[in-house]
C-alpha cells in the first residue's frame, strides 16, 4: 500500500512538473513572438531627490521597467518572464530593446520638457547581458544613436552579479569607462554586506523596499538604513530608498540622509506619455 501511495504521489509530482514545463515552454514560445511583434514596452517610475531642506526635486530621474502586453494574458509583470528570458537566451535581445527604447524616450523628454526632464535614466541589467563580450560597444552605439550623453545613464546590477568573477568586474569597468554610472539594486537582500561595499565598482546604492517598508515600525531597520547611508557616503556613493509608500517613510529616509527616493507615494511606473504629464505637473517642485 505504502508503495502505491508513494507511486501515486510520484505520478502527481511528475504531472505537476510536466504542466510547469509546458507552461514554461508556452511562455518561451510566446516571448519569442513578443519580441518580434513589439508586445514588450517600457514603463518609467520617477526617482525623486530628497533635499535636506525638506523640499523634493521631481526631475532627478526615472527607472525603466519592462512590461509585456500579452494578447491573451494581458499585462505580464517582469518576474514572470525575466527568469525565463535569461534561461532561454532571449535576455540579450530583451535587454537591448529596453535600453534602446528607454534612451529614445529619454531624448524625447529632454526635447519636450527642457529643464523639467529627468536627469538620470536607470536601466536594469541581467547577468547574461554582461556575459556577452563587447556588449559595452552596443551600449555606446545605442547612446550615440539616441543622442543621449552617457552621464545620464545608470545601469542597475544586483549584488550577486556585481560581486561575481573577475571577468564580470572587468565588464563593469568597461561600462563605467563609457562615462555612465552603476547602481547596486535591492541592497540589503541576499548576502549583501556593508563590509564588502567598497569592493564593488558602483556609484549608487539602492536600499531595498523591505527596509523602507519597515522603517516606521522598526528601530532595527532604521539603524540599518542609517548605517548603509553612512558607509555609502564615506565611499562617495549616493543612496536611493526604494518602495516608499507613505509620507512617514519618506520623512524617515530623508532624516537619515538618503539622497533619493522612489515608490508609490510619488508615482507608480508610468507610460512615457503619462510620465511627461507627471513631470510637467511637478515642474516647480514642492
Ligand atoms: P527592481 O529593479 O527592484 O524595480 C523596482 C520594483 O519595485 C518594480 O517592480 C516597481 O514597480 C516596484 N515598486 C516601486 N515602488 C514600489 C512601492 O512603493 N511599493 C511596491 N510594492 N512596489 C514598488 P516591477 O516593475 O514588477 O519589476 C520587478 C523587477 O523585475 C525589478 O525590480 C527588476 O529586478 C526586474 N526588471 C524590471 N524590468 C527589467 C528589465 O528591463 N531588465 C531586467 N533585467 N530586469 C528587469
Ligand atoms: Mg532596479
Ligand atoms: Mg530595485
Ligand atoms: Mg527592489
Short mmCIF file of C-alpha atoms and ligand atoms in Angstrom, two decimals:
data_model
loop_
_atom_site.label_atom_id
_atom_site.label_comp_id
_atom_site.label_asym_id
_atom_site.label_seq_id
_atom_site.Cartn_x
_atom_site.Cartn_y
_atom_site.Cartn_z
CA UNK A 1 0.00 0.00 0.00
CA UNK A 2 2.77 2.37 1.02
CA UNK A 3 4.40 1.75 -2.29
CA UNK A 4 1.20 2.52 -4.18
CA UNK A 5 0.62 5.74 -2.27
CA UNK A 6 4.21 6.75 -2.91
CA UNK A 7 3.75 5.84 -6.54
CA UNK A 8 0.62 7.97 -6.74
CA UNK A 9 2.45 10.88 -5.25
CA UNK A 10 5.22 10.32 -7.76
CA UNK A 11 2.72 10.36 -10.63
CA UNK A 12 1.14 13.57 -9.35
CA UNK A 13 4.57 15.15 -8.93
CA UNK A 14 5.61 14.14 -12.44
CA UNK A 15 2.35 15.54 -13.80
CA UNK A 16 2.88 18.86 -11.98
CA UNK A 17 6.41 19.01 -13.40
CA UNK A 18 5.08 18.35 -16.91
CA UNK A 19 2.49 21.08 -16.51
CA UNK A 20 5.12 23.51 -15.29
CA UNK A 21 7.42 22.64 -18.16
CA UNK A 22 4.55 23.05 -20.63
CA UNK A 23 3.65 26.46 -19.20
CA UNK A 24 7.28 27.47 -19.38
CA UNK A 25 7.66 26.44 -22.99
CA UNK A 26 4.37 28.25 -23.76
CA UNK A 27 5.79 31.42 -22.24
CA UNK A 28 9.09 30.85 -24.01
CA UNK A 29 7.43 30.50 -27.43
CA UNK A 30 5.15 33.47 -26.72
CA UNK A 31 8.13 35.56 -25.63
CA UNK A 32 9.99 34.91 -28.88
CA UNK A 33 6.93 36.14 -30.73
CA UNK A 34 6.52 39.08 -28.34
CA UNK A 35 9.97 40.37 -29.26
CA UNK A 36 9.18 40.16 -32.98
CA UNK A 37 5.70 41.61 -32.68
CA UNK A 38 6.51 44.52 -30.37
CA UNK A 39 4.41 43.30 -27.43
CA UNK A 40 7.08 44.44 -24.98
CA UNK A 41 7.05 48.00 -23.75
CA UNK A 42 8.76 50.08 -21.11
CA UNK A 43 7.26 51.96 -18.19
CA UNK A 44 9.07 54.54 -16.09
CA UNK A 45 8.95 55.16 -12.36
CA UNK A 46 10.08 58.59 -11.14
CA UNK A 47 13.03 58.78 -8.74
CA UNK A 48 12.94 62.00 -6.71
CA UNK A 49 15.72 63.84 -4.89
CA UNK A 50 15.04 64.30 -1.16
CA UNK A 51 16.65 67.57 -0.24
CA UNK A 52 17.77 68.19 3.34
CA UNK A 53 15.69 71.41 3.48
CA UNK A 54 12.54 69.29 3.16
CA UNK A 55 11.85 70.07 -0.49
CA UNK A 56 11.64 67.47 -3.24
CA UNK A 57 13.08 67.58 -6.75
CA UNK A 58 10.84 65.55 -9.04
CA UNK A 59 13.14 65.63 -12.07
CA UNK A 60 16.03 63.69 -10.55
CA UNK A 61 15.48 60.56 -12.60
CA UNK A 62 13.41 57.57 -13.67
CA UNK A 63 13.82 53.80 -13.64
CA UNK A 64 12.87 51.87 -16.78
CA UNK A 65 10.76 48.77 -16.07
CA UNK A 66 9.84 46.33 -18.81
CA UNK A 67 6.26 45.10 -19.37
CA UNK A 68 4.72 42.57 -21.71
CA UNK A 69 1.34 43.21 -23.28
CA UNK A 70 0.35 39.58 -23.88
CA UNK A 71 -2.51 39.12 -26.40
CA UNK A 72 -4.36 36.71 -24.07
CA UNK A 73 -2.89 37.08 -20.59
CA UNK A 74 -2.92 40.89 -20.54
CA UNK A 75 -0.01 42.80 -19.00
CA UNK A 76 2.55 40.30 -17.66
CA UNK A 77 4.89 41.57 -14.89
CA UNK A 78 8.66 41.08 -15.27
CA UNK A 79 9.05 38.46 -12.52
CA UNK A 80 7.01 36.09 -14.70
CA UNK A 81 9.29 36.30 -17.73
CA UNK A 82 12.74 37.79 -16.95
CA UNK A 83 13.97 34.49 -15.46
CA UNK A 84 12.67 32.54 -18.44
CA UNK A 85 14.21 35.04 -20.87
CA UNK A 86 17.54 34.55 -19.09
CA UNK A 87 17.35 30.76 -19.30
CA UNK A 88 16.29 30.52 -22.93
CA UNK A 89 18.75 33.06 -24.30
CA UNK A 90 16.28 35.86 -25.03
CA UNK A 91 17.51 38.27 -22.37
CA UNK A 92 20.13 39.80 -24.68
CA UNK A 93 17.51 40.86 -27.22
CA UNK A 94 15.08 41.88 -24.47
CA UNK A 95 17.71 43.93 -22.64
CA UNK A 96 18.84 45.69 -25.80
CA UNK A 97 15.22 46.51 -26.64
CA UNK A 98 14.64 48.06 -23.19
CA UNK A 99 17.86 50.10 -23.36
CA UNK A 100 17.13 51.35 -26.87
CA UNK A 101 13.52 52.26 -26.14
CA UNK A 102 14.41 53.94 -22.85
CA UNK A 103 17.21 56.02 -24.41
CA UNK A 104 14.93 57.14 -27.23
CA UNK A 105 12.17 58.08 -24.79
CA UNK A 106 14.70 59.89 -22.60
CA UNK A 107 15.88 62.02 -25.54
CA UNK A 108 12.24 62.80 -26.32
CA UNK A 109 11.64 64.06 -22.75
CA UNK A 110 14.72 66.28 -22.99
CA UNK A 111 13.27 67.84 -26.14
CA UNK A 112 9.74 68.35 -24.82
CA UNK A 113 10.41 69.15 -21.16
CA UNK A 114 13.73 71.00 -21.14
CA UNK A 115 14.65 71.79 -17.53
CA UNK A 116 11.88 69.56 -16.18
CA UNK A 117 13.23 66.47 -17.99
CA UNK A 118 14.69 63.74 -15.76
CA UNK A 119 18.46 63.93 -15.38
CA UNK A 120 19.10 60.23 -14.88
CA UNK A 121 17.83 57.13 -16.66
CA UNK A 122 18.20 53.88 -14.70
CA UNK A 123 18.01 50.57 -16.59
CA UNK A 124 18.16 47.10 -15.00
CA UNK A 125 20.82 44.68 -16.21
CA UNK A 126 20.93 40.93 -16.02
CA UNK A 127 23.93 38.65 -15.90
CA UNK A 128 23.63 37.32 -19.45
CA UNK A 129 23.95 40.84 -20.85
CA UNK A 130 27.29 41.30 -19.12
CA UNK A 131 28.40 37.86 -20.26
CA UNK A 132 28.29 38.98 -23.89
CA UNK A 133 31.79 40.02 -24.91
CA UNK A 134 31.88 43.53 -26.31
CA UNK A 135 28.44 44.47 -25.01
CA UNK A 136 29.77 47.86 -23.91
CA UNK A 137 30.20 48.71 -27.61
CA UNK A 138 26.47 48.04 -28.07
CA UNK A 139 25.67 50.36 -25.17
CA UNK A 140 27.88 53.06 -26.71
CA UNK A 141 26.13 52.64 -30.08
CA UNK A 142 22.64 52.82 -28.52
CA UNK A 143 23.57 56.01 -26.64
CA UNK A 144 25.04 57.63 -29.74
CA UNK A 145 22.07 56.70 -31.92
CA UNK A 146 19.61 58.08 -29.37
CA UNK A 147 21.81 61.16 -28.85
CA UNK A 148 21.90 60.65 -25.06
CA UNK A 149 25.02 61.56 -23.13
CA UNK A 150 26.43 58.57 -21.15
CA UNK A 151 26.44 60.52 -17.88
CA UNK A 152 22.62 60.41 -17.94
CA UNK A 153 22.61 56.60 -17.94
CA UNK A 154 22.77 54.44 -14.82
CA UNK A 155 22.83 50.64 -15.10
CA UNK A 156 21.42 48.71 -12.13
CA UNK A 157 23.01 45.44 -11.08
CA UNK A 158 22.31 43.17 -8.13
CA UNK A 159 24.97 42.37 -5.61
CA UNK A 160 25.21 38.70 -6.57
CA UNK A 161 26.04 39.96 -10.05
CA UNK A 162 28.40 42.78 -9.14
CA UNK A 163 30.40 40.56 -6.78
CA UNK A 164 30.92 37.90 -9.47
CA UNK A 165 34.18 36.79 -11.01
CA UNK A 166 36.98 38.98 -12.31
CA UNK A 167 35.55 38.88 -15.84
CA UNK A 168 32.25 40.45 -14.75
CA UNK A 169 34.16 43.09 -12.77
CA UNK A 170 36.17 43.83 -15.90
CA UNK A 171 32.95 44.24 -17.90
CA UNK A 172 31.54 46.61 -15.29
CA UNK A 173 34.69 48.74 -15.50
CA UNK A 174 34.42 48.78 -19.31
CA UNK A 175 30.88 50.12 -18.97
CA UNK A 176 31.93 52.76 -16.47
CA UNK A 177 34.68 53.84 -18.83
CA UNK A 178 31.92 54.95 -21.24
CA UNK A 179 31.01 57.63 -18.69
CA UNK A 180 27.87 56.03 -17.29
CA UNK A 181 27.29 55.06 -13.64
CA UNK A 182 26.32 51.84 -11.88
CA UNK A 183 23.80 51.27 -9.10
CA UNK A 184 23.59 48.35 -6.72
CA UNK A 185 19.94 47.25 -6.73
CA UNK A 186 17.96 45.70 -3.83
CA UNK A 187 20.73 46.32 -1.30
CA UNK A 188 20.15 44.53 1.99
CA UNK A 189 18.65 41.38 0.47
CA UNK A 190 20.63 38.21 -0.08
CA UNK A 191 24.19 38.22 1.13
CA UNK A 192 24.71 41.94 0.88
CA UNK A 193 27.21 43.22 3.35
CA UNK A 194 28.27 46.70 4.26
CA UNK A 195 31.82 45.46 4.76
CA UNK A 196 32.18 44.47 1.10
CA UNK A 197 30.54 47.54 -0.41
CA UNK A 198 33.93 49.09 -1.12
CA UNK A 199 34.83 46.13 -3.36
CA UNK A 200 32.05 46.85 -5.83
CA UNK A 201 32.50 49.38 -8.65
CA UNK A 202 29.16 51.10 -8.00
CA UNK A 203 28.24 54.77 -7.65
CA UNK A 204 24.81 54.40 -6.07
CA UNK A 205 23.26 52.04 -3.53
CA UNK A 206 19.53 51.33 -3.77
CA UNK A 207 18.23 50.34 -0.35
CA UNK A 208 15.68 47.56 -0.75
CA UNK A 209 11.98 48.15 -0.25
CA UNK A 210 11.88 45.62 2.62
CA UNK A 211 13.95 48.02 4.77
CA UNK A 212 11.99 51.09 3.79
CA UNK A 213 8.61 49.47 4.43
CA UNK A 214 9.66 48.58 7.98
CA UNK A 215 11.41 51.86 8.70
CA UNK A 216 8.41 53.35 10.52
CA UNK A 217 7.83 50.45 12.89
CA UNK A 218 11.31 49.05 13.41
CA UNK A 219 14.25 50.84 15.01
CA UNK A 220 16.46 47.96 13.79
CA UNK A 221 15.61 48.74 10.16
CA UNK A 222 16.16 52.47 10.69
CA UNK A 223 19.60 51.72 12.12
CA UNK A 224 20.44 49.56 9.11
CA UNK A 225 19.35 52.29 6.70
CA UNK A 226 21.38 54.85 8.63
CA UNK A 227 24.48 52.63 8.59
CA UNK A 228 24.11 51.96 4.87
CA UNK A 229 23.83 55.68 4.11
CA UNK A 230 26.89 56.45 6.24
CA UNK A 231 29.07 53.74 4.68
CA UNK A 232 27.90 54.70 1.18
CA UNK A 233 28.65 58.38 1.85
CA UNK A 234 32.11 57.56 3.15
CA UNK A 235 32.79 55.68 -0.10
CA UNK A 236 31.49 58.57 -2.22
CA UNK A 237 28.35 56.68 -3.22
CA UNK A 238 24.83 58.10 -3.24
CA UNK A 239 21.75 56.31 -1.90
CA UNK A 240 18.20 55.72 -3.07
CA UNK A 241 15.39 54.43 -0.83
CA UNK A 242 13.20 52.03 -2.82
CA UNK A 243 9.49 51.40 -2.35
CA UNK A 244 8.46 54.49 -0.37
CA UNK A 245 4.69 54.23 0.11
CA UNK A 246 3.91 56.70 2.92
CA UNK A 247 4.80 60.27 3.85
CA UNK A 248 6.15 58.95 7.16
CA UNK A 249 8.59 56.60 5.36
CA UNK A 250 9.72 59.46 3.13
CA UNK A 251 10.41 61.63 6.17
CA UNK A 252 12.31 58.82 7.92
CA UNK A 253 14.64 58.20 4.98
CA UNK A 254 15.05 61.94 4.39
CA UNK A 255 16.03 62.41 8.04
CA UNK A 256 18.51 59.53 7.66
CA UNK A 257 20.04 61.46 4.71
CA UNK A 258 19.06 59.21 1.83
CA UNK A 259 19.72 61.25 -1.31
CA UNK A 260 16.80 60.00 -3.34
CA UNK A 261 13.55 58.12 -3.06
CA UNK A 262 11.33 56.06 -5.29
CA UNK A 263 7.95 54.47 -4.62
CA UNK A 264 4.19 54.55 -4.98
CA UNK A 265 3.99 57.63 -2.72
CA UNK A 266 5.42 59.65 -5.60
CA UNK A 267 4.21 57.57 -8.52
CA UNK A 268 3.72 54.05 -9.81
CA UNK A 269 5.54 53.21 -13.04
CA UNK A 270 4.06 55.29 -15.89
CA UNK A 271 3.94 55.12 -19.67
CA UNK A 272 6.24 57.61 -21.40
CA UNK A 273 3.29 59.93 -22.15
CA UNK A 274 1.95 59.79 -18.61
CA UNK A 275 5.45 60.48 -17.27
CA UNK A 276 5.71 63.65 -19.38
CA UNK A 277 2.40 64.81 -17.92
CA UNK A 278 3.54 63.94 -14.36
CA UNK A 279 6.85 65.79 -14.76
CA UNK A 280 5.10 68.79 -16.25
CA UNK A 281 2.69 68.92 -13.30
CA UNK A 282 5.59 68.68 -10.83
CA UNK A 283 7.73 71.21 -12.68
CA UNK A 284 8.03 73.69 -9.83
CA UNK A 285 8.92 71.14 -7.16
CA UNK A 286 7.37 71.45 -3.70
P1 LIG B 1 13.58 46.48 -9.23
O1 LIG B 1 14.65 46.84 -10.20
O2 LIG B 1 13.96 46.47 -7.79
O3 LIG B 1 12.39 47.50 -9.52
C1 LIG B 1 11.54 48.01 -8.54
C2 LIG B 1 10.25 47.22 -8.48
O4 LIG B 1 9.50 47.64 -7.33
C3 LIG B 1 9.32 47.44 -9.68
O5 LIG B 1 8.57 46.24 -9.89
C4 LIG B 1 8.40 48.53 -9.16
O6 LIG B 1 7.15 48.61 -9.83
C5 LIG B 1 8.24 48.10 -7.73
N1 LIG B 1 7.89 49.22 -6.84
C6 LIG B 1 8.30 50.51 -6.91
N2 LIG B 1 7.81 51.25 -5.92
C7 LIG B 1 7.06 50.42 -5.16
C8 LIG B 1 6.28 50.62 -3.96
O7 LIG B 1 6.18 51.69 -3.39
N3 LIG B 1 5.64 49.50 -3.48
C9 LIG B 1 5.73 48.29 -4.08
N4 LIG B 1 5.05 47.27 -3.54
N5 LIG B 1 6.45 48.07 -5.21
C10 LIG B 1 7.12 49.13 -5.73
P2 LIG B 1 8.46 45.57 -11.34
O8 LIG B 1 8.33 46.62 -12.39
O9 LIG B 1 7.42 44.50 -11.24
O10 LIG B 1 9.88 44.91 -11.54
C11 LIG B 1 10.31 43.85 -10.73
C12 LIG B 1 11.77 43.51 -11.02
O11 LIG B 1 11.92 42.99 -12.34
C13 LIG B 1 12.70 44.73 -10.95
O12 LIG B 1 12.98 45.02 -9.59
C14 LIG B 1 13.89 44.21 -11.74
O13 LIG B 1 14.70 43.39 -10.95
C15 LIG B 1 13.20 43.34 -12.79
N6 LIG B 1 13.12 44.10 -14.06
C16 LIG B 1 12.19 45.01 -14.44
N7 LIG B 1 12.47 45.49 -15.68
C17 LIG B 1 13.61 44.87 -16.09
C18 LIG B 1 14.42 44.93 -17.28
O14 LIG B 1 14.17 45.69 -18.23
N8 LIG B 1 15.52 44.11 -17.32
C19 LIG B 1 15.86 43.27 -16.29
N9 LIG B 1 16.95 42.51 -16.42
N10 LIG B 1 15.13 43.20 -15.15
C20 LIG B 1 14.02 43.99 -15.06
MG1 LIG B 2 16.03 48.20 -10.39
MG1 LIG B 3 15.33 47.79 -7.05
MG1 LIG B 4 13.81 46.01 -5.19
#
